Each structure stands twice: as C-alpha cells, then as structure tokens.
Coordinates of N, CA and C in Angstrom, one line a residue:
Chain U
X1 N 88.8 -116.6 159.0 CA 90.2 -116.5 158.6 C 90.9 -115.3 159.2
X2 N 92.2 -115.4 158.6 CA 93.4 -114.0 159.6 C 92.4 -112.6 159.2
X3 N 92.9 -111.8 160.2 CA 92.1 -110.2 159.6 C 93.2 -109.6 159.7
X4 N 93.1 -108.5 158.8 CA 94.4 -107.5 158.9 C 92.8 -106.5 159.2
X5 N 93.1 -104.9 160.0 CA 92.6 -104.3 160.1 C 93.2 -102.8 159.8
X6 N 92.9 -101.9 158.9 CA 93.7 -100.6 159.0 C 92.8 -99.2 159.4
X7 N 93.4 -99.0 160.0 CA 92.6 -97.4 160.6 C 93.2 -96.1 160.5
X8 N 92.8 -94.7 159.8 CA 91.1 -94.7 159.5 C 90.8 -95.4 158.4
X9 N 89.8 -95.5 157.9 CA 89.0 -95.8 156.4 C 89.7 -94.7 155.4
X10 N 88.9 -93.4 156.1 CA 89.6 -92.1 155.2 C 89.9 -91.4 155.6
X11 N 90.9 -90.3 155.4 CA 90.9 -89.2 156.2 C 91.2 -87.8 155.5
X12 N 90.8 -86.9 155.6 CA 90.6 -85.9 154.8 C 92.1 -84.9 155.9
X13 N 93.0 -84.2 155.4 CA 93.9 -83.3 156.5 C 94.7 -82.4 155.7
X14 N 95.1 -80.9 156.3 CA 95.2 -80.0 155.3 C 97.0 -80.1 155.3
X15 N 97.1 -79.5 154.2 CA 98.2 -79.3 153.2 C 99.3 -79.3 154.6
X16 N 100.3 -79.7 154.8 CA 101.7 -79.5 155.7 C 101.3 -80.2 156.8
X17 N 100.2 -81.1 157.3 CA 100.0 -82.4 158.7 C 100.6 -82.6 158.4
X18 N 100.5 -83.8 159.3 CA 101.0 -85.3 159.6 C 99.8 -86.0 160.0
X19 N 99.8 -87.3 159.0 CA 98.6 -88.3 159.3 C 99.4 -89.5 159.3
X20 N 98.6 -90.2 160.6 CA 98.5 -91.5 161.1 C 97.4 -92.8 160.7
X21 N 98.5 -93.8 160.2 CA 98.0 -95.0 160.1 C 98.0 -96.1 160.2
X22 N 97.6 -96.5 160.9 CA 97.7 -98.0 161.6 C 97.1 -99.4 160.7
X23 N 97.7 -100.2 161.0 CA 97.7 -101.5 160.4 C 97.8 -102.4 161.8
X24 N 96.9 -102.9 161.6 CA 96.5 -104.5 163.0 C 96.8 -105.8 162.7
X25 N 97.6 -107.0 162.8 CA 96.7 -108.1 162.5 C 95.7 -108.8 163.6
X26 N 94.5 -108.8 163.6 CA 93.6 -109.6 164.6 C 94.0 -110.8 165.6
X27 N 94.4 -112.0 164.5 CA 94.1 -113.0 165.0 C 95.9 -113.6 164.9
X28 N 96.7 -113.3 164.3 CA 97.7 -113.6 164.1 C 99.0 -112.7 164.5
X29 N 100.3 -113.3 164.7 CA 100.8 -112.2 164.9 C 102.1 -111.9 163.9
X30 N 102.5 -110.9 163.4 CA 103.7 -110.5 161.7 C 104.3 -110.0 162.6
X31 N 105.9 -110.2 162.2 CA 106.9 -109.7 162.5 C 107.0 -108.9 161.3
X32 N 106.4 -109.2 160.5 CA 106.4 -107.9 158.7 C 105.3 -107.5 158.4
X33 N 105.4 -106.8 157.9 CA 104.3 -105.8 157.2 C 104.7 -105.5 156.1
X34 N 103.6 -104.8 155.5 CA 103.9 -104.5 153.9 C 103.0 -102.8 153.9
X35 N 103.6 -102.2 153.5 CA 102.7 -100.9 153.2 C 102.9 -100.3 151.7
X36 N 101.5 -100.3 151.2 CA 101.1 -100.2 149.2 C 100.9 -98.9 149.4
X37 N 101.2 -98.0 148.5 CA 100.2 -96.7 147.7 C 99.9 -97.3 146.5
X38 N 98.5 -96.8 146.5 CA 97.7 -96.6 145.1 C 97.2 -95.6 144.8
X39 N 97.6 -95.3 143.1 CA 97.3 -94.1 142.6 C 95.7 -94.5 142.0
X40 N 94.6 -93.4 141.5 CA 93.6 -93.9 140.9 C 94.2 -94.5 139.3
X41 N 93.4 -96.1 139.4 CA 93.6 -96.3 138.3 C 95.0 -97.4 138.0
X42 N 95.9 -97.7 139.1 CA 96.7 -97.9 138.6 C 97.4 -99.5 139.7
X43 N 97.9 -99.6 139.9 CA 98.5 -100.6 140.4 C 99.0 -100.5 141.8
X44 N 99.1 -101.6 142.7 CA 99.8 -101.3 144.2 C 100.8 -101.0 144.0
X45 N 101.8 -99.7 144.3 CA 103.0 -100.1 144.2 C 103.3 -100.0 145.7
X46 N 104.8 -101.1 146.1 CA 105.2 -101.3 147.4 C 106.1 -100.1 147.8
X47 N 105.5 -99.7 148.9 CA 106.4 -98.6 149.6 C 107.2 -99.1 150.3
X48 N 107.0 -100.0 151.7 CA 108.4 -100.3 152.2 C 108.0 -101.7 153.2
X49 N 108.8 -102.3 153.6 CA 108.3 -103.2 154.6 C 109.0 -103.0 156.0
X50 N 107.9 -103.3 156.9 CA 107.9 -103.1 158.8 C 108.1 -104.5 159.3
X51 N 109.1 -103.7 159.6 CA 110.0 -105.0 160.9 C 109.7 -104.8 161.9
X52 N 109.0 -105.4 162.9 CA 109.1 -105.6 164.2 C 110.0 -105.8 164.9
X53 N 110.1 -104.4 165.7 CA 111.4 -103.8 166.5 C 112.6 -103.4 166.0
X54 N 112.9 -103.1 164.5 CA 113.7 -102.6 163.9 C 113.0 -102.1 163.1
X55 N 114.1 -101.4 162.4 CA 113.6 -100.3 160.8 C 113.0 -100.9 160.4
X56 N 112.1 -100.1 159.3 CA 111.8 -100.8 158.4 C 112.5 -100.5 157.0
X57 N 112.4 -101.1 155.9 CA 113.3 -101.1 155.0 C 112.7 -100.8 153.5
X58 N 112.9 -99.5 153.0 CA 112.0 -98.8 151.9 C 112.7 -99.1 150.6
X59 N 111.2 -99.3 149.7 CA 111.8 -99.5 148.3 C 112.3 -98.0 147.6
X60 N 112.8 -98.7 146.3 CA 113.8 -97.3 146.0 C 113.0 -95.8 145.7
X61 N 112.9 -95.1 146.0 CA 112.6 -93.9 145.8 C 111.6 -93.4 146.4
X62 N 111.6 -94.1 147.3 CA 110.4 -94.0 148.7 C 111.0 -93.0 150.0
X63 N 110.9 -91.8 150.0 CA 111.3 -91.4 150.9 C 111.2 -91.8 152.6
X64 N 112.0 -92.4 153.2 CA 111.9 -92.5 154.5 C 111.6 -91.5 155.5
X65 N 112.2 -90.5 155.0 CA 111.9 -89.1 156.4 C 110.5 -88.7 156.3
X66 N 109.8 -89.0 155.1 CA 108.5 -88.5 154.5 C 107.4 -89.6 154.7
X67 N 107.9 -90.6 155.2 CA 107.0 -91.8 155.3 C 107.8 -92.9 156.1
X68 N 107.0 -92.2 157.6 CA 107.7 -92.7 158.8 C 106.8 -94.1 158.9
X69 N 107.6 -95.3 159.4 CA 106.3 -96.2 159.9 C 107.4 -97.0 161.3
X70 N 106.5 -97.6 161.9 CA 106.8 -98.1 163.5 C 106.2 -99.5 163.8
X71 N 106.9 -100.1 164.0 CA 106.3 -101.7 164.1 C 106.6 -102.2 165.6
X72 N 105.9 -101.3 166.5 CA 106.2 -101.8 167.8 C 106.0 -102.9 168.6
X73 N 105.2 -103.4 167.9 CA 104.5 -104.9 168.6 C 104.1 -105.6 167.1
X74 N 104.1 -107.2 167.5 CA 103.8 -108.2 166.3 C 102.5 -108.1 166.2
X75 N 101.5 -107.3 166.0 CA 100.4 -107.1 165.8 C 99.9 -105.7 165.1
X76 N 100.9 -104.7 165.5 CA 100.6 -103.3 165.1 C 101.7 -102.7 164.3
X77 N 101.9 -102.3 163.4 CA 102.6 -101.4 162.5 C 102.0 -99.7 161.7
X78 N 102.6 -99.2 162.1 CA 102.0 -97.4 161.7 C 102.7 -96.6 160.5
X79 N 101.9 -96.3 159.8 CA 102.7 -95.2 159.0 C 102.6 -93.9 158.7
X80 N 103.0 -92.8 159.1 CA 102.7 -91.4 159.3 C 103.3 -91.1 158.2
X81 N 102.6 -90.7 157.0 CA 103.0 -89.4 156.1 C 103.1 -88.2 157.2
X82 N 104.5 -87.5 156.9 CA 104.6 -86.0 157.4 C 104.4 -85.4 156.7
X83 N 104.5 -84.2 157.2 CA 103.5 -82.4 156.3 C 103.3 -83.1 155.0
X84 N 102.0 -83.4 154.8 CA 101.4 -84.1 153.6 C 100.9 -83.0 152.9
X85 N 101.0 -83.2 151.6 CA 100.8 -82.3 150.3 C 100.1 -82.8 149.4
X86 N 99.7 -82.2 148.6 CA 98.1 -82.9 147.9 C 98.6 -84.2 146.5
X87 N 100.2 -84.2 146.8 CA 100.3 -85.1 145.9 C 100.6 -86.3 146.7
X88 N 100.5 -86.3 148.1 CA 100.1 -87.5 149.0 C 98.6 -88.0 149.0
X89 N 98.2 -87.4 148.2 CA 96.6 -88.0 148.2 C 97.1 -89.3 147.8
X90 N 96.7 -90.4 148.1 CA 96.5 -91.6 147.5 C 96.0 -92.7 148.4
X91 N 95.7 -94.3 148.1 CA 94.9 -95.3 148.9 C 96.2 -95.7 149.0
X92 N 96.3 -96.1 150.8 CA 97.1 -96.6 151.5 C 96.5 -98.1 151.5
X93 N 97.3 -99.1 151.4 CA 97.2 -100.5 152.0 C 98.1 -101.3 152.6
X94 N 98.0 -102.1 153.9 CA 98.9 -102.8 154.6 C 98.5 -104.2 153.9
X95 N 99.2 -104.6 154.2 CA 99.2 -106.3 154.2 C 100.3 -107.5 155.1
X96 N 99.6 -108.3 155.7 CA 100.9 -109.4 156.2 C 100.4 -110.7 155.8
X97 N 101.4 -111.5 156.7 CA 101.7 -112.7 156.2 C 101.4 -113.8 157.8
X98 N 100.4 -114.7 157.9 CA 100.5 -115.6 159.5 C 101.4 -116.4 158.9
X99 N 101.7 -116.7 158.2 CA 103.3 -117.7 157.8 C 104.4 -116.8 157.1
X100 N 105.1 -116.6 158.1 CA 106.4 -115.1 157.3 C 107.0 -115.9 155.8
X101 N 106.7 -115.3 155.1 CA 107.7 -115.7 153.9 C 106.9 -116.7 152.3
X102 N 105.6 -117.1 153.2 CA 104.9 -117.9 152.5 C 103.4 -118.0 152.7
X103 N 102.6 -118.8 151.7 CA 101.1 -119.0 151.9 C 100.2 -117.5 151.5
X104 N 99.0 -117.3 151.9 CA 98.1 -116.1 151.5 C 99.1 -115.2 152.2
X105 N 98.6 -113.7 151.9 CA 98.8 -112.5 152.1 C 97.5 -112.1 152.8
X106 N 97.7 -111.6 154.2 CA 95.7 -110.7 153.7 C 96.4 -109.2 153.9
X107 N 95.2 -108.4 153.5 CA 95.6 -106.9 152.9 C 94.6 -106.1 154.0
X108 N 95.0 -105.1 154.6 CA 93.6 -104.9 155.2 C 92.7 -103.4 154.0
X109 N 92.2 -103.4 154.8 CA 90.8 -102.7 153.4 C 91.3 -101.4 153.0
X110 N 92.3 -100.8 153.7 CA 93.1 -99.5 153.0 C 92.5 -98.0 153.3
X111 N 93.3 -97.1 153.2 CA 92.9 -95.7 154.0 C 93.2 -95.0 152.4
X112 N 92.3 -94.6 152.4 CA 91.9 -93.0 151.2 C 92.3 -92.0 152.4
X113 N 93.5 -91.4 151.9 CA 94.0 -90.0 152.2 C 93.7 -88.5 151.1
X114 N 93.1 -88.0 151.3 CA 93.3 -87.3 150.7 C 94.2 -85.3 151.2
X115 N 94.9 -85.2 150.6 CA 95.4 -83.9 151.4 C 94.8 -82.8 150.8
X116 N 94.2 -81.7 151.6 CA 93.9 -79.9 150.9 C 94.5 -79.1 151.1
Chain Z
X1 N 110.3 -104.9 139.5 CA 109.3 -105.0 138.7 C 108.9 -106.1 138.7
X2 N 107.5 -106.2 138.3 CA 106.7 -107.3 138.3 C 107.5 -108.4 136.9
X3 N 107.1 -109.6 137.5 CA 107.4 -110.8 136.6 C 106.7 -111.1 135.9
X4 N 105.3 -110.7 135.8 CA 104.5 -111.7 135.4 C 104.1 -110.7 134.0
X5 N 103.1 -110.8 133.0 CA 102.3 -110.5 132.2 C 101.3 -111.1 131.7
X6 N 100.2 -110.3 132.1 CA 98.8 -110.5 131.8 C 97.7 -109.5 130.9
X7 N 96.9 -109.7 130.3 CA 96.3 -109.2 129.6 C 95.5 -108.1 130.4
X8 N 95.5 -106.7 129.7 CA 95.0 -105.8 130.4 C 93.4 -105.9 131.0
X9 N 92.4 -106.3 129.8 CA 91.6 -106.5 130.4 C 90.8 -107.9 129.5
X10 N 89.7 -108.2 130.0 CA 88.8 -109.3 130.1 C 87.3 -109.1 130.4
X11 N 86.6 -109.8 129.6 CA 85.4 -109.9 129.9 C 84.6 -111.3 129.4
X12 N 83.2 -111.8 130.5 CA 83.0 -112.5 130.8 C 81.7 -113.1 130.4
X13 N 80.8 -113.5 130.6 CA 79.1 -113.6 130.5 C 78.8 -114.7 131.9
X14 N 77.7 -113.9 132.7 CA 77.5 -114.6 133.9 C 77.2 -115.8 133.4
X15 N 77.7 -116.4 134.6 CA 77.5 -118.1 134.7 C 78.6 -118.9 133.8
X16 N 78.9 -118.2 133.0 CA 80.5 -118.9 132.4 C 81.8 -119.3 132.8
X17 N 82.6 -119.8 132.6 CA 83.8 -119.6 133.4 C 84.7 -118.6 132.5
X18 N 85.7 -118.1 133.6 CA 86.7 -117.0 133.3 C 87.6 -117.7 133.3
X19 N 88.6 -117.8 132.1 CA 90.1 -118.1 132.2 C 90.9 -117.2 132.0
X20 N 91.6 -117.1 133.0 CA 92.8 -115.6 133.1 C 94.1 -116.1 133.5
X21 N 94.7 -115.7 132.0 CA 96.0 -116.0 131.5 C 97.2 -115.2 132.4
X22 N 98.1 -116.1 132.2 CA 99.3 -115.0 133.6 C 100.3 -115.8 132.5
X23 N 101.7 -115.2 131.9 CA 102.9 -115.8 131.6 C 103.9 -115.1 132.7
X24 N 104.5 -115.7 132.9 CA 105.9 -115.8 133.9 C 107.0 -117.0 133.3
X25 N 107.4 -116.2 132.1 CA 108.5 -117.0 131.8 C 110.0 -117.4 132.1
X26 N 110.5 -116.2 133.2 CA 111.3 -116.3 134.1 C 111.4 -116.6 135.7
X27 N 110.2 -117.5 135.7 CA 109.6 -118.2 137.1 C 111.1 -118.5 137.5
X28 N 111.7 -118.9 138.9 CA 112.4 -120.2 139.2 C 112.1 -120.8 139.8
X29 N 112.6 -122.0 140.1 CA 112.3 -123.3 140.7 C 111.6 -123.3 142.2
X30 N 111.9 -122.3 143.1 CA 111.6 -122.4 144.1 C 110.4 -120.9 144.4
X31 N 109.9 -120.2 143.0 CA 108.9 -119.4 143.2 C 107.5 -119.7 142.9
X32 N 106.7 -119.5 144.0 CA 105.1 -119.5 144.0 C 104.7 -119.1 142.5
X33 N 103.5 -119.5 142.3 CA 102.4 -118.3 141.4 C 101.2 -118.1 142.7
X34 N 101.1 -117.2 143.0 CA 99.9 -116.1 143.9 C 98.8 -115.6 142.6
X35 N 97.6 -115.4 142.9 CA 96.5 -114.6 142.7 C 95.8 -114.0 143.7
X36 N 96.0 -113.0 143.0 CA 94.8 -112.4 144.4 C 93.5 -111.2 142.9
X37 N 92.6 -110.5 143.9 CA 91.9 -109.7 143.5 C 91.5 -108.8 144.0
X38 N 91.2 -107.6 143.4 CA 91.1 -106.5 144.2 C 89.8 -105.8 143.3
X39 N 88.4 -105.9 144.0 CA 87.6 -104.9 143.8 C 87.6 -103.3 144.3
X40 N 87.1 -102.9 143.5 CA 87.0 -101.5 143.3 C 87.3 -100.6 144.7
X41 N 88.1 -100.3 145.5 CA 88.3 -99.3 146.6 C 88.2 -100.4 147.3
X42 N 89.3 -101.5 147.4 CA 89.3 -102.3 148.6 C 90.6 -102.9 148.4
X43 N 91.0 -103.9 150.0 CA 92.6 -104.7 150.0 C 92.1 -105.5 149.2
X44 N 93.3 -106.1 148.2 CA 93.4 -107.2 147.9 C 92.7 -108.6 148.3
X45 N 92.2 -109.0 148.0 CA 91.6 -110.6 148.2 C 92.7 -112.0 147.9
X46 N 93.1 -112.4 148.6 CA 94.1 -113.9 148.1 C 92.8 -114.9 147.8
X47 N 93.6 -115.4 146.3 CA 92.5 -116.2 145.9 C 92.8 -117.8 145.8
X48 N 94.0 -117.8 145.6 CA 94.6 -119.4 145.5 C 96.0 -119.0 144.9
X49 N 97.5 -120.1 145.5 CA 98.3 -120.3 144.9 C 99.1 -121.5 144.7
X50 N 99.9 -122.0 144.0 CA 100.2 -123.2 143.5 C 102.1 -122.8 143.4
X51 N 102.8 -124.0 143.2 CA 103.9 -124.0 142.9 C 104.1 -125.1 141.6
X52 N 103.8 -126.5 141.3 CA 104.1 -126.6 140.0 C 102.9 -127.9 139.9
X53 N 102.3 -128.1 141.0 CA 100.8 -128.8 140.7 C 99.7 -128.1 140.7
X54 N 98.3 -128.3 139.8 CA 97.1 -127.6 139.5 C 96.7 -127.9 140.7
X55 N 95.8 -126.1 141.2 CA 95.6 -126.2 142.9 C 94.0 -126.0 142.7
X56 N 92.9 -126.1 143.5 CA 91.5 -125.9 143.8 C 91.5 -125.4 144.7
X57 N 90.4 -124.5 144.8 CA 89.6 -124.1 146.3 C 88.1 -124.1 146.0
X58 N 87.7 -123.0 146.9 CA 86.6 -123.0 146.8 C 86.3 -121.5 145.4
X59 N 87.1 -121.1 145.7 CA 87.1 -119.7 145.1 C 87.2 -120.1 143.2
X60 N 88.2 -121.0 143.2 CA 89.0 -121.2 141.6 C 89.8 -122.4 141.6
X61 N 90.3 -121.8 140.1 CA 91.3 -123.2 140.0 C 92.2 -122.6 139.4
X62 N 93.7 -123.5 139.8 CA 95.0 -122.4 139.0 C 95.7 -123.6 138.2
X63 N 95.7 -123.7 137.2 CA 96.2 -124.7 136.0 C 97.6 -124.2 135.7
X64 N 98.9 -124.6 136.3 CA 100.2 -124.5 136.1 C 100.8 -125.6 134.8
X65 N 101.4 -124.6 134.2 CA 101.8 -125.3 132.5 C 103.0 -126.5 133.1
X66 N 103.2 -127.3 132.1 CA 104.3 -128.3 132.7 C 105.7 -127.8 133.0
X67 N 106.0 -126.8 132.0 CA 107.0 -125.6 131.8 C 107.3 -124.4 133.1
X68 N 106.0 -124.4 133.6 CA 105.5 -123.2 134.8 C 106.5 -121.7 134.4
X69 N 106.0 -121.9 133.0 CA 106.3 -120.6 132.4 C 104.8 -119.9 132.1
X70 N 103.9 -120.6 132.5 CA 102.1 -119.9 132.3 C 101.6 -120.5 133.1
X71 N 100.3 -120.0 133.4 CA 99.6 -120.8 134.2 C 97.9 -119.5 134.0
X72 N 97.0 -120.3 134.3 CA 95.9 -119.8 134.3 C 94.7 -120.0 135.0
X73 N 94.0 -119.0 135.9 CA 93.1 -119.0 136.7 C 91.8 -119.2 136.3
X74 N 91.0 -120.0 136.7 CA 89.7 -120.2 136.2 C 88.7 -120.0 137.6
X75 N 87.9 -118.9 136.9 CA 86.6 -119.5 137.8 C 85.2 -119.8 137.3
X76 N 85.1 -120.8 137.6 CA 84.4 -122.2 136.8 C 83.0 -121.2 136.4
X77 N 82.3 -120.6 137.2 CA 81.1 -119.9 137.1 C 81.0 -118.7 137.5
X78 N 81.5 -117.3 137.2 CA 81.5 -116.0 137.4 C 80.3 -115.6 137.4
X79 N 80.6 -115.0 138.5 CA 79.2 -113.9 139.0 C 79.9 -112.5 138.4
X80 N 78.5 -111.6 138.7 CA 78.7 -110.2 138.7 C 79.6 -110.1 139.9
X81 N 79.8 -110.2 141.1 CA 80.8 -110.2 141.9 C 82.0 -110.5 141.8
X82 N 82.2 -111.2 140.6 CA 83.8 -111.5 140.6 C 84.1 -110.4 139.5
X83 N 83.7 -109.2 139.2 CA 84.3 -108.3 138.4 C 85.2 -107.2 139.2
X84 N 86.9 -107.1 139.3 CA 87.7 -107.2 139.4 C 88.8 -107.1 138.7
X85 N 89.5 -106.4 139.5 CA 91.1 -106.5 138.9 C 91.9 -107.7 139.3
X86 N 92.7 -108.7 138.5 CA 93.2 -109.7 139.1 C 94.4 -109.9 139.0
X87 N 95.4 -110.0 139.9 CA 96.7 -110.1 139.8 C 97.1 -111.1 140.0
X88 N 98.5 -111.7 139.5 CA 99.1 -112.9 139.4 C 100.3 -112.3 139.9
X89 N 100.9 -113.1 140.5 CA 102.1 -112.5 141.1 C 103.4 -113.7 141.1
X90 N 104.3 -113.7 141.3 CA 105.4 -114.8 141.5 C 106.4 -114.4 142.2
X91 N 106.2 -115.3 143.6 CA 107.0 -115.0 144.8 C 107.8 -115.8 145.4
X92 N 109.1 -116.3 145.9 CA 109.9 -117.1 146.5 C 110.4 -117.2 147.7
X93 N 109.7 -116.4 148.5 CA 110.1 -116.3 149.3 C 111.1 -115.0 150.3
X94 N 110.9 -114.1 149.0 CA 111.5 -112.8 149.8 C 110.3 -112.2 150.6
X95 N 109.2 -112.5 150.4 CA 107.7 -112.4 151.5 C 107.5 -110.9 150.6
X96 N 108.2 -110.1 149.6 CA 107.7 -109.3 149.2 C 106.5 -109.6 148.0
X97 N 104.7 -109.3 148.0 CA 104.5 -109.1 146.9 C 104.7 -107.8 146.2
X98 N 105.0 -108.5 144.9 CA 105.1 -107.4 143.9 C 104.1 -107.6 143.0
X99 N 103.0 -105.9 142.5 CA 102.0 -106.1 141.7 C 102.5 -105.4 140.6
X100 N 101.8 -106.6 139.6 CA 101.6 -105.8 138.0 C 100.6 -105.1 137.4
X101 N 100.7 -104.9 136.7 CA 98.8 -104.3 136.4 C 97.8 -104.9 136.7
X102 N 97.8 -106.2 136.4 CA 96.6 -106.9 136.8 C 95.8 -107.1 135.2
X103 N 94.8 -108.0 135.4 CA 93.9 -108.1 134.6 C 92.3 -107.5 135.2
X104 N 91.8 -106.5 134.2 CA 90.2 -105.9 134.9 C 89.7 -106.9 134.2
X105 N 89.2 -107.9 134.9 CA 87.2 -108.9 134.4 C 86.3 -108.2 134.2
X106 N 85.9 -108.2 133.8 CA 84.2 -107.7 133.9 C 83.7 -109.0 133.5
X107 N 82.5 -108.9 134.8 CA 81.4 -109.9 134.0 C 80.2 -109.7 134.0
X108 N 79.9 -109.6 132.8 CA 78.6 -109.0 132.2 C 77.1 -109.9 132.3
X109 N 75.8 -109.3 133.1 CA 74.8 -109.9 132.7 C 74.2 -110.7 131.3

C-alpha cells in the first residue's frame, strides 16, 4: 500500500534552533499535505496544510513565521519549527491523500521533537 | 472542531468483538464517516470508511445507522494488538481530517 515516510524519528535540539522535517510520499504523488502536533495524551490537532508550489494554509492560531513548511515537489513537504523552545516539544505527524480530497489518509510514523 | 462524539474509553476481552460507537448527528449528505487508529507513539492507521452503506474489510466493519446520524465499528475478534486509540472522523471533501479524542480500547487477556 501508499507510504508516507517522515524524517527524523526523533530529534533532540537546544532551546532557540531551527529543526527540520520532512514528509515523503513513496509510491504516490500529494499536491497536499497535512502537518498534526501532538501533545502527550491528547489528540492530533491540525496545524496547517502544504500546497505544492504555493503557501501553505495554517489553521487558526498556528503561527506561520514559527512554523515554516515547503512543499516543493509532489512527493516532499518540510516543516521547520524556528528558534524552538521547550514548549515546542511535541510529536509531529504528516499525512496525505493518493486521491486529493477522498478515500484513506496514510500518516507517516511522526517525529518526537523534543527542545532543551 | 471535531463532529463526531465517542466514548472516551473501552474495553474488551480477547477474541471478542469490539463495538465502537461514533454519533455524528450533524453529518451531511455528502460527508464520509473515516476510522482510523492510532497505537501508542505512532501515525495513524486508516481502518475503513463508508458513506451511507455498511462497509467490510479485512481490518473491520463499519455499521452506518439508516439516519447516518451513528454508526459503529466492529472488530469481529480483537487481539491484544488492536488496543488503541480510535478515531471516527466525518469528512466531505475539504481533504481536511479533523481529530476528536478518540476512543482508548483496551483489550484485555
């Protein structure tokens, strides 16, 4: 079946970086993306969705300057938290769609950030 | 916000089946019901979805009320593997999912 792939798994980076994270799809190719934070314990909430070759489009209270993402090709989509702070600790997850708009979602397996 | 409402949590006895209740009583006409699952530190799993006929896979079954104001997932014989958070979701086509709490399964030896 489709793979979504996200890289890294985890990443540990100190207080004021910028970390990088990528979202794949394998075998298919999204013109959208979906990018989740998860708190422990608690529910996906949707951060924003990535358009291939244009902005992407953030839900409400989602800072854009603070949570840059890049959808350069129908296959790859990135999301850089800048100068991350330890209340950016949280599991990242991508997800897309091989049929835009409809059918399964796949998710790929999600990046544990944690900031020090 | 999420549409749907489901019971926070659930539990099971291996080899039984799980029925996991989802209301969505402001579905409309042209919105999905989605399930997915999500074990512990991982993406989501899609498990089956339906629009106003009861759907099968290999995974489950999703029993849509005539009303498709409820509907409910079954899996016929639960393993300890299927203990999980389970989300129901209701989508039409804006390609956004949106998650609710979910339901936590446990299923117990």
């Amino acid at each position: 079946g489709a793979v979504v792939s996200q890289h890294p798994s985890w990443v540990i980076c100190k207080s004021g970086t910028s970390v990088k994270i990528e979202c794949r799809s394998l075998d298919f190719q999204a013109t959208t993306m979906f990018w989740y934070r998860q708190f422990p314990k608690q529910s996906l909430m949707l951060m924003a969705t990535s358009n291939e070759g244009s902005k992407a489009t953030y839900e409400q209270g989602v800072e854009k300057d603070k949570f840059l993402i890049n959808h350069a090709s129908l296959t790859l989509s990135t999301l850089t938290v800048t100068s991350a702070h330890p209340e950016d600790s949280s599991f990242y997850i991508c997800s897309a769609r091989p049929v835009r708009g409809r059918g399964e979602a796949f998710f790929g397996q999600g990046t544990r950030l944690t900031v020090v | 916000d999420a549409k749907t409402t489901q019971p926070p949590s659930m539990d099971c006895a291996e080899g039984r089946a799980a029925n996991l209740p989802c209301n969505h009583s402001t579905i409309s006409g042209n919105e999905y019901v989605y399930w997915y699952r999500q074990i512990h530190s991982q993406g989501p799993q899609y498990i089956i979805h339906g629009l106003k006929n009861n759907e099968t896979n290999e995974m489950a079954s999703l029993i849509i009320t005539e009303d498709r104001k409820s509907s409910t997932l079954i899996l016929p014989h639960a393993t300890l593997r299927d203990t999980a958070v389970y989300y129901c979701i209701v989508e039409g086509g804006s390609e956004k999912l949106v998650f609710g709490k979910g339901t936590k399964l446990t299923v117990n030896p």
